[in-house]
Tab-separated table of C-alpha atoms and ligand atoms in Angstrom:
chain	number	residue	atom	x	y	z
A	83	UNK	CA	32.397	-30.097	-3.938
A	84	UNK	CA	29.144	-30.262	-2.163
A	85	UNK	CA	27.719	-27.011	-3.954
A	86	UNK	CA	28.245	-28.367	-7.254
A	87	UNK	CA	25.846	-31.104	-6.908
A	88	UNK	CA	22.554	-30.402	-8.394
A	89	UNK	CA	19.797	-29.509	-6.133
A	90	UNK	CA	16.580	-31.401	-6.486
A	91	UNK	CA	14.221	-29.337	-4.764
A	92	UNK	CA	12.220	-27.072	-7.136
A	93	UNK	CA	12.035	-29.607	-9.897
A	94	UNK	CA	8.677	-30.819	-11.304
A	95	UNK	CA	7.937	-34.542	-11.086
A	96	UNK	CA	8.790	-34.913	-14.680
A	97	UNK	CA	12.052	-33.075	-14.439
A	98	UNK	CA	12.914	-35.380	-11.498
A	99	UNK	CA	12.222	-38.440	-13.609
A	100	UNK	CA	14.437	-37.072	-16.315
A	101	UNK	CA	17.327	-36.401	-13.774
A	102	UNK	CA	17.065	-39.980	-12.694
A	103	UNK	CA	17.001	-41.346	-16.222
A	104	UNK	CA	20.072	-39.243	-16.889
A	105	UNK	CA	22.223	-41.110	-14.148
A	106	UNK	CA	20.865	-44.614	-15.552
A	107	UNK	CA	18.022	-45.066	-12.956
A	108	UNK	CA	14.309	-45.977	-13.561
A	109	UNK	CA	12.386	-42.788	-14.065
A	110	UNK	CA	9.589	-44.340	-11.864
A	111	UNK	CA	11.863	-44.006	-8.927
A	112	UNK	CA	10.959	-40.429	-8.955
A	113	UNK	CA	7.900	-41.024	-7.216
A	114	UNK	CA	9.603	-42.578	-4.149
A	115	UNK	CA	12.090	-39.830	-4.018
A	116	UNK	CA	9.050	-37.274	-4.289
A	117	UNK	CA	7.747	-38.960	-1.198
A	118	UNK	CA	11.103	-38.730	0.803
A	119	UNK	CA	11.573	-35.267	-0.213
A	120	UNK	CA	8.124	-33.676	-0.058
A	121	UNK	CA	6.344	-35.788	2.475
A	122	UNK	CA	8.829	-36.841	4.846
A	123	UNK	CA	11.343	-33.776	4.417
A	124	UNK	CA	14.147	-36.032	4.175
A	125	UNK	CA	17.584	-34.166	3.026
A	126	UNK	CA	19.888	-37.247	3.543
A	127	UNK	CA	19.695	-39.962	0.602
A	128	UNK	CA	21.352	-42.371	2.915
A	129	UNK	CA	18.238	-42.377	5.022
A	130	UNK	CA	15.736	-43.080	2.270
A	131	UNK	CA	15.351	-46.757	3.322
A	132	UNK	CA	12.969	-47.611	0.827
A	133	UNK	CA	15.445	-47.171	-2.025
A	134	UNK	CA	18.087	-49.682	-2.782
A	135	UNK	CA	21.437	-48.860	-1.232
A	136	UNK	CA	23.185	-48.462	-4.520
A	137	UNK	CA	20.567	-45.959	-5.752
A	138	UNK	CA	20.996	-44.006	-2.575
A	139	UNK	CA	24.752	-43.834	-3.159
A	140	UNK	CA	24.159	-42.996	-6.787
A	141	UNK	CA	21.817	-40.056	-5.766
A	142	UNK	CA	24.117	-38.793	-3.104
A	143	UNK	CA	27.193	-38.759	-5.775
A	144	UNK	CA	24.992	-36.505	-8.043
A	145	UNK	CA	22.505	-34.586	-6.079
A	146	UNK	CA	21.628	-32.761	-3.085
A	147	UNK	CA	18.439	-31.830	-1.392
A	148	UNK	CA	19.051	-28.325	-0.009
A	149	UNK	CA	17.044	-25.481	1.759
A	150	UNK	CA	18.092	-21.794	1.501
A	151	UNK	CA	20.420	-20.984	4.505
A	152	UNK	CA	18.671	-19.283	7.517
A	153	UNK	CA	20.458	-16.168	8.148
A	154	UNK	CA	18.325	-15.006	11.002
A	155	UNK	CA	15.447	-16.567	12.485
A	156	UNK	CA	13.226	-14.179	14.953
A	157	UNK	CA	10.081	-14.884	16.920
A	158	UNK	CA	7.902	-11.940	17.904
A	159	UNK	CA	6.248	-11.522	21.155
A	160	UNK	CA	2.974	-12.543	19.544
A	161	UNK	CA	4.647	-15.699	18.159
A	162	UNK	CA	5.040	-14.629	14.542
A	163	UNK	CA	8.165	-16.008	13.101
A	164	UNK	CA	10.419	-14.549	10.427
A	165	UNK	CA	13.189	-15.906	8.589
A	166	UNK	CA	15.756	-13.900	6.526
A	167	UNK	CA	16.950	-16.518	4.337
A	168	UNK	CA	20.225	-16.411	2.257
A	169	UNK	CA	20.103	-17.807	-1.293
A	170	UNK	CA	23.128	-19.290	-3.186
A	171	UNK	CA	24.130	-16.188	-5.123
A	172	UNK	CA	24.203	-14.131	-1.694
A	173	UNK	CA	20.638	-12.607	-2.246
A	174	UNK	CA	18.324	-12.683	0.706
A	175	UNK	CA	14.548	-12.559	1.312
A	176	UNK	CA	12.245	-12.983	4.148
A	177	UNK	CA	9.382	-15.533	4.778
A	178	UNK	CA	6.862	-15.060	7.606
A	179	UNK	CA	4.942	-17.289	9.705
A	180	UNK	CA	1.685	-16.023	11.196
A	181	UNK	CA	0.191	-18.497	13.651
A	182	UNK	CA	-3.235	-18.806	15.061
A	183	UNK	CA	-4.329	-21.247	17.980
A	184	UNK	CA	-3.990	-24.446	16.079
A	185	UNK	CA	-3.196	-23.450	12.403
A	186	UNK	CA	-1.483	-20.772	10.614
A	187	UNK	CA	-0.440	-19.044	7.436
A	188	UNK	CA	2.952	-18.844	5.714
A	189	UNK	CA	3.689	-15.587	3.954
A	190	UNK	CA	6.048	-16.563	1.043
A	191	UNK	CA	8.109	-14.046	-1.000
A	192	UNK	CA	8.330	-14.214	-4.598
A	193	UNK	CA	11.179	-11.871	-5.555
A	194	UNK	CA	14.165	-10.365	-3.820
A	195	UNK	CA	12.906	-6.821	-3.416
A	196	UNK	CA	10.203	-5.494	-5.516
A	197	UNK	CA	9.867	-3.204	-8.663
A	198	UNK	CA	6.562	-1.845	-7.842
A	199	UNK	CA	7.520	0.906	-5.661
A	200	UNK	CA	4.125	1.331	-3.742
A	201	UNK	CA	4.642	4.318	-1.727
A	202	UNK	CA	3.691	2.901	1.629
A	203	UNK	CA	5.395	-0.412	1.224
A	204	UNK	CA	8.960	-0.800	2.718
A	205	UNK	CA	9.900	-3.509	0.331
A	206	UNK	CA	9.454	-0.910	-2.526
A	207	UNK	CA	12.401	1.097	-1.240
A	208	UNK	CA	14.736	-2.014	-1.832
A	209	UNK	CA	16.998	-1.639	-4.867
A	210	UNK	CA	18.174	-5.186	-5.729
A	211	UNK	CA	15.582	-6.960	-7.303
A	212	UNK	CA	15.612	-10.489	-8.866
A	213	UNK	CA	12.976	-13.241	-9.290
A	214	UNK	CA	13.146	-16.151	-6.949
A	215	UNK	CA	13.316	-19.779	-8.430
A	216	UNK	CA	10.827	-22.284	-7.937
A	217	UNK	CA	13.547	-24.078	-5.762
A	218	UNK	CA	13.808	-20.797	-3.716
A	219	UNK	CA	9.908	-20.277	-3.481
A	220	UNK	CA	9.556	-24.041	-2.318
A	221	UNK	CA	12.440	-23.885	-0.013
A	222	UNK	CA	10.915	-20.897	2.049
A	223	UNK	CA	7.997	-23.749	2.955
A	224	UNK	CA	10.634	-26.601	3.735
A	225	UNK	CA	12.621	-23.942	6.049
A	226	UNK	CA	9.191	-23.378	7.878
A	227	UNK	CA	8.229	-26.900	8.049
A	228	UNK	CA	11.637	-27.890	9.534
A	229	UNK	CA	11.317	-25.276	12.109
A	230	UNK	CA	7.943	-26.270	13.283
A	231	UNK	CA	8.870	-30.076	12.998
A	232	UNK	CA	6.004	-30.842	10.600
A	233	UNK	CA	7.411	-33.839	8.579
A	234	UNK	CA	5.230	-35.547	7.976
A	235	UNK	CA	2.161	-34.272	9.686
A	236	UNK	CA	-1.475	-34.955	8.872
A	237	UNK	CA	-3.362	-32.070	7.479
A	238	UNK	CA	-5.612	-31.701	10.521
A	239	UNK	CA	-2.735	-31.269	12.861
A	240	UNK	CA	-0.543	-28.838	10.847
A	241	UNK	CA	0.331	-25.410	12.269
A	242	UNK	CA	1.492	-24.766	8.781
A	243	UNK	CA	-2.025	-24.838	7.017
A	244	UNK	CA	-2.018	-21.962	4.716
A	245	UNK	CA	-0.191	-20.223	2.395
A	246	UNK	CA	-0.402	-16.621	1.494
A	247	UNK	CA	1.713	-15.179	-1.526
A	248	UNK	CA	2.039	-12.140	0.201
A	249	UNK	CA	5.827	-11.632	0.936
A	250	UNK	CA	8.354	-9.598	-0.789
A	251	UNK	CA	7.885	-8.986	-4.453
A	252	UNK	CA	5.119	-9.214	-7.184
A	253	UNK	CA	4.262	-12.962	-8.001
A	254	UNK	CA	2.557	-12.370	-11.260
A	255	UNK	CA	5.866	-10.588	-12.454
A	256	UNK	CA	7.192	-13.986	-11.607
A	257	UNK	CA	4.459	-16.237	-12.804
A	258	UNK	CA	6.370	-19.163	-14.120
A	259	UNK	CA	8.360	-19.806	-11.221
A	260	UNK	CA	5.444	-19.019	-8.784
A	261	UNK	CA	3.254	-21.615	-10.892
A	262	UNK	CA	5.915	-24.265	-10.997
A	263	UNK	CA	6.469	-23.835	-6.934
A	264	UNK	CA	2.778	-23.919	-6.175
A	265	UNK	CA	2.319	-27.240	-8.175
A	266	UNK	CA	4.922	-28.701	-6.063
A	267	UNK	CA	3.344	-27.321	-2.817
A	268	UNK	CA	-0.044	-28.730	-3.891
A	269	UNK	CA	0.942	-32.088	-4.761
A	270	UNK	CA	-0.976	-34.497	-2.958
A	271	UNK	CA	1.699	-36.939	-2.288
A	272	UNK	CA	4.101	-34.258	-1.040
A	273	UNK	CA	3.517	-30.999	0.904
A	274	UNK	CA	0.085	-31.305	-0.018
A	275	UNK	CA	-1.471	-27.953	0.558
A	276	UNK	CA	-4.833	-27.416	-1.030
A	277	UNK	CA	-5.537	-24.829	-3.404
A	278	UNK	CA	-8.203	-23.646	-1.179
A	279	UNK	CA	-5.750	-22.752	1.528
A	280	UNK	CA	-3.518	-20.887	-0.913
A	281	UNK	CA	-4.028	-17.037	-1.529
A	282	UNK	CA	-1.877	-15.343	-4.110
A	283	UNK	CA	-1.892	-11.295	-3.724
A	284	UNK	CA	-1.215	-9.017	-6.667
A	285	UNK	CA	-0.881	-5.346	-7.056
A	286	UNK	CA	-2.899	-5.570	-10.220
A	287	UNK	CA	-0.827	-7.359	-13.280
A	288	UNK	CA	-4.057	-7.478	-14.951
A	289	UNK	CA	-3.073	-9.664	-17.941
A	290	UNK	CA	-1.824	-12.515	-15.734
A	291	UNK	CA	-4.788	-12.554	-13.454
A	292	UNK	CA	-6.990	-14.826	-15.510
A	293	UNK	CA	-4.074	-17.456	-15.565
A	294	UNK	CA	-4.141	-17.476	-11.820
A	295	UNK	CA	-7.519	-18.827	-11.899
A	296	UNK	CA	-7.250	-20.901	-14.902
A	297	UNK	CA	-3.862	-22.549	-14.157
A	298	UNK	CA	-3.548	-22.311	-10.314
A	299	UNK	CA	-7.086	-22.163	-9.109
A	300	UNK	CA	-5.960	-20.565	-5.885
A	301	UNK	CA	-7.647	-17.686	-4.049
A	302	UNK	CA	-7.003	-14.280	-5.530
A	303	UNK	CA	-6.251	-11.031	-3.236
A	304	UNK	CA	-5.883	-7.715	-4.944
A	305	UNK	CA	-3.986	-4.800	-3.357
A	306	UNK	CA	-6.504	-2.041	-4.119
A	307	UNK	CA	-5.652	0.567	-1.367
A	308	UNK	CA	-7.238	3.559	-3.303
A	309	UNK	CA	-10.509	3.890	-5.211
A	310	UNK	CA	-9.754	6.746	-7.664
A	311	UNK	CA	-7.073	6.396	-10.238
A	312	UNK	CA	-5.540	9.867	-9.395
A	313	UNK	CA	-4.714	8.610	-5.854
A	314	UNK	CA	-4.066	4.860	-7.106
A	315	UNK	CA	-1.602	6.159	-9.401
A	316	UNK	CA	0.617	7.595	-6.662
A	317	UNK	CA	0.050	5.033	-4.091
A	318	UNK	CA	0.319	1.689	-6.508
A	319	UNK	CA	2.131	3.103	-9.434
A	320	UNK	CA	1.366	-0.069	-11.477
A	321	UNK	CA	-2.118	1.617	-11.707
A	322	UNK	CA	-0.989	3.862	-14.532
A	323	UNK	CA	-0.489	0.858	-16.651
A	324	UNK	CA	-3.437	-1.065	-15.618
A	325	UNK	CA	-6.092	1.464	-14.184
A	326	UNK	CA	-8.776	0.647	-11.789
A	327	UNK	CA	-11.631	-0.015	-14.271
A	328	UNK	CA	-9.341	-2.763	-16.143
A	329	UNK	CA	-8.381	-4.427	-12.692
A	330	UNK	CA	-12.031	-4.550	-11.796
A	331	UNK	CA	-13.101	-6.199	-14.991
A	332	UNK	CA	-10.384	-8.758	-14.469
A	333	UNK	CA	-11.634	-9.553	-11.240
A	334	UNK	CA	-15.271	-9.797	-12.296
A	335	UNK	CA	-14.176	-12.192	-14.946
A	336	UNK	CA	-11.872	-14.339	-12.527
A	337	UNK	CA	-12.502	-17.964	-13.025
A	338	UNK	CA	-13.809	-19.723	-10.069
A	339	UNK	CA	-14.781	-16.814	-8.058
A	340	UNK	CA	-18.332	-17.368	-6.428
A	341	UNK	CA	-19.728	-16.545	-3.004
A	342	UNK	CA	-18.002	-19.465	-1.345
A	343	UNK	CA	-14.603	-18.281	-2.843
A	344	UNK	CA	-14.454	-14.608	-2.721
A	345	UNK	CA	-12.039	-12.207	-3.904
A	346	UNK	CA	-10.375	-10.281	-1.075
A	347	UNK	CA	-9.552	-6.566	-1.695
A	348	UNK	CA	-6.895	-5.327	0.594
A	349	UNK	CA	-7.110	-1.745	1.744
A	350	UNK	CA	-4.344	-0.257	3.861
A	351	UNK	CA	-5.767	2.398	6.073
A	352	UNK	CA	-3.555	5.555	5.443
A	353	UNK	CA	-4.812	8.548	7.754
A	354	UNK	CA	-6.510	11.358	5.701
A	355	UNK	CA	-5.321	9.805	2.443
A	356	UNK	CA	-7.781	7.081	1.475
A	357	UNK	CA	-9.756	6.426	4.649
A	358	UNK	CA	-12.743	8.927	4.140
A	359	UNK	CA	-16.494	7.809	4.189
A	360	UNK	CA	-16.556	8.866	0.456
A	361	UNK	CA	-13.701	6.367	-0.268
A	362	UNK	CA	-15.526	3.718	1.475
A	363	UNK	CA	-18.561	4.339	-0.413
A	364	UNK	CA	-16.886	4.340	-3.922
A	365	UNK	CA	-15.082	1.048	-2.830
A	366	UNK	CA	-18.432	-0.494	-2.282
A	367	UNK	CA	-19.709	0.763	-5.669
A	368	UNK	CA	-16.494	-0.898	-7.471
A	369	UNK	CA	-16.802	-4.305	-5.992
A	370	UNK	CA	-20.623	-4.389	-6.477
A	371	UNK	CA	-21.472	-7.707	-8.344
A	372	UNK	CA	-18.086	-9.310	-7.603
A	373	UNK	CA	-17.991	-11.941	-4.873
A	374	UNK	CA	-15.691	-10.098	-2.666
A	375	UNK	CA	-14.691	-9.405	0.727
A	376	UNK	CA	-12.596	-6.478	1.923
A	377	UNK	CA	-9.580	-6.759	4.221
A	378	UNK	CA	-8.774	-3.271	6.243
A	379	UNK	CA	-5.025	-3.305	6.858
A	380	UNK	CA	-4.027	-0.781	9.561
A	381	UNK	CA	-0.736	0.699	7.799
A	382	UNK	CA	2.348	-0.701	9.494
A	383	UNK	CA	4.865	2.183	9.773
A	384	UNK	CA	8.714	1.530	8.971
A	385	UNK	CA	11.501	4.134	9.242
A	386	UNK	CA	10.976	7.381	7.266
A	387	UNK	CA	7.597	6.188	6.051
A	388	UNK	CA	5.821	9.004	4.425
A	389	UNK	CA	2.401	7.912	5.903
A	390	UNK	CA	0.579	7.376	9.204
A	391	UNK	CA	-2.151	4.704	10.159
A	392	UNK	CA	-5.732	5.980	10.202
A	393	UNK	CA	-7.418	6.456	13.607
A	394	UNK	CA	-9.454	3.787	15.077
A	395	UNK	CA	-12.392	5.989	14.597
A	396	UNK	CA	-11.803	6.361	10.898
A	397	UNK	CA	-11.294	2.495	10.511
A	398	UNK	CA	-14.297	1.729	12.405
A	399	UNK	CA	-16.315	4.430	10.310
A	400	UNK	CA	-15.077	2.911	7.074
A	401	UNK	CA	-15.562	-0.576	7.983
A	402	UNK	CA	-19.290	0.046	8.862
A	403	UNK	CA	-20.059	1.749	5.436
A	404	UNK	CA	-18.422	-1.498	3.938
A	405	UNK	CA	-20.390	-3.901	6.183
A	406	UNK	CA	-23.608	-1.917	5.738
A	407	UNK	CA	-23.456	-2.581	2.172
A	408	UNK	CA	-23.144	-6.378	2.593
A	409	UNK	CA	-19.612	-7.088	2.431
A	410	UNK	CA	-17.341	-8.441	5.297
A	411	UNK	CA	-14.418	-6.247	5.988
A	412	UNK	CA	-12.305	-7.420	8.881
A	413	UNK	CA	-9.591	-5.315	10.325
A	414	UNK	CA	-6.415	-7.177	9.670
A	415	UNK	CA	-4.732	-7.453	13.309
A	416	UNK	CA	-1.101	-6.360	12.759
A	417	UNK	CA	1.324	-9.231	13.509
A	418	UNK	CA	5.009	-9.258	14.153
A	419	UNK	CA	5.533	-5.562	14.085
A	420	UNK	CA	8.032	-5.679	16.831
A	421	UNK	CA	10.319	-7.840	14.548
A	422	UNK	CA	9.271	-5.822	11.223
A	423	UNK	CA	7.447	-9.048	10.045
A	424	UNK	CA	3.994	-7.095	9.605
A	425	UNK	CA	2.489	-6.542	6.023
A	426	UNK	CA	4.713	-3.994	3.947
A	427	UNK	CA	7.535	-4.091	6.545
A	428	UNK	CA	9.650	-6.651	4.778
A	429	UNK	CA	13.060	-5.612	3.433
A	430	UNK	CA	16.192	-7.712	2.985
A	431	UNK	CA	18.956	-5.344	1.973
A	432	UNK	CA	20.033	-4.673	5.576
A	433	UNK	CA	19.107	-6.545	8.852
A	434	UNK	CA	17.106	-4.474	11.665
A	435	UNK	CA	16.291	-6.061	14.762
A	436	UNK	CA	13.215	-4.856	16.488
A	437	UNK	CA	13.283	-3.865	20.080
A	438	UNK	CA	11.059	-6.551	21.634
A	439	UNK	CA	12.644	-9.044	19.146
A	440	UNK	CA	14.873	-11.783	19.978
A	441	UNK	CA	16.848	-13.626	17.544
A	442	UNK	CA	16.269	-17.186	18.131
A	443	UNK	CA	18.744	-18.857	16.000
A	444	UNK	CA	21.589	-17.726	13.720
A	445	UNK	CA	23.077	-20.488	11.555
A	446	UNK	CA	25.811	-20.446	9.128
A	447	UNK	CA	25.167	-21.133	5.425
A	448	UNK	CA	23.872	-24.838	5.125
A	449	UNK	CA	23.519	-24.806	1.387
B	63	LIG	N1	3.038	-7.556	-4.579
B	63	LIG	C1	1.800	-8.101	-4.175
B	63	LIG	C2	2.251	-9.191	-3.151
B	63	LIG	C3	2.638	-8.416	-1.648
B	63	LIG	S1	1.333	-8.576	-0.660
B	63	LIG	C4	0.711	-7.264	-3.782
B	63	LIG	O1	1.083	-6.007	-3.651
B	63	LIG	O2	-0.298	-7.808	-3.289
B	63	LIG	C5	1.640	-7.505	0.563
B	63	LIG	C6	0.731	-6.735	1.011
B	63	LIG	O3	0.845	-5.853	2.103
B	63	LIG	C7	-0.082	-5.912	-0.016
B	63	LIG	O4	-1.378	-5.747	0.036
B	63	LIG	C8	0.495	-4.589	0.441
B	63	LIG	O5	-0.155	-3.395	-0.280
B	63	LIG	C9	0.273	-4.479	1.729
B	63	LIG	N2	1.276	-3.460	2.487
B	63	LIG	C10	2.249	-3.024	1.926
B	63	LIG	N3	2.968	-1.932	2.680
B	63	LIG	C11	2.175	-2.001	3.583
B	63	LIG	C12	2.279	-1.452	5.150
B	63	LIG	N4	3.288	-0.506	5.338
B	63	LIG	N5	1.105	-1.477	5.924
B	63	LIG	C13	0.307	-2.357	5.824
B	63	LIG	N6	0.092	-3.125	4.654
B	63	LIG	C14	1.095	-2.763	3.640
């Protein structure tokens, strides 16, 4: 049966070599296989023409190269694209691509659901949670590459140029799988996305932050959202475990942060909750001395959300205070709201279709 075959996606180079050895092949063939899988995006061993025919047949007898199944693919009026993916155990998660003119960021999930229960985030209302495997994390990138036909594409011509670990879940609660997946994604003979084009966002799992810098070397984003512990305890409950002072210390010590590589502080704008001038001044005080930029995120609503988005005046006022203190603070344009693909709207327990959305494909399980 097809599904009994081992999926090669998500294995490290060393593990791939071991698999080849286990079926009596030369481990150095792993390099050629890697090229076909991650540079060319090939899923059919028979088409791997640089491998001897016998090897292709033996590979096909033992292994498969599988993506997560696309349950729904939707494209927003603003061209943002969202995939609801179904994994082999039936669990689901969402991946979003946010295109700019000639490039774009793929927003990848690290967990099915999320345990953080941040009060303003839709994903936090989902009950079922498990970590995604490295194969499932890399698989999200492969699905997007398939969808945009970017196998193989020179770096300068790729729409899928950047990755943000900002989808469902807390990546630092699933560090090992995220690290393994990112090593595959960054490999220069494969998917080849440079660490400078990858950003990992955390709600503040403080003990893991140094490892992001030291072991992954990617850009760090921190979901701050409140500048006083009393409020942050409510909005981002992990704050009770790792309060603001500890979080800021970890940011201050973040390996590799400098003026060319700033830490992004994400700040969701909630009407009359965290958007006062005094909040803005306190934010500036907190980040002082850290190579930082601030990303102001207009709150994206979801069914029965307990908050509203700040007014434009409040956002402008907040932004000006941060700018005047010398920090860049762009307001993140909401993307894909019509298909519930914007920040904090992802949820995979039930399927909702936004009014302006159109389902562009509905394919049965392919795995
Ligand atoms: N758990 C990680 C990764 C998720 S990133 C983290 O918290 O950083 C998703 C980003 O969207 C976070 O900054 C999150 O706080 C923000 N977000 C969540 N709900 C939102 C909403 N309703 N509107 C706008 N941004 C939201």
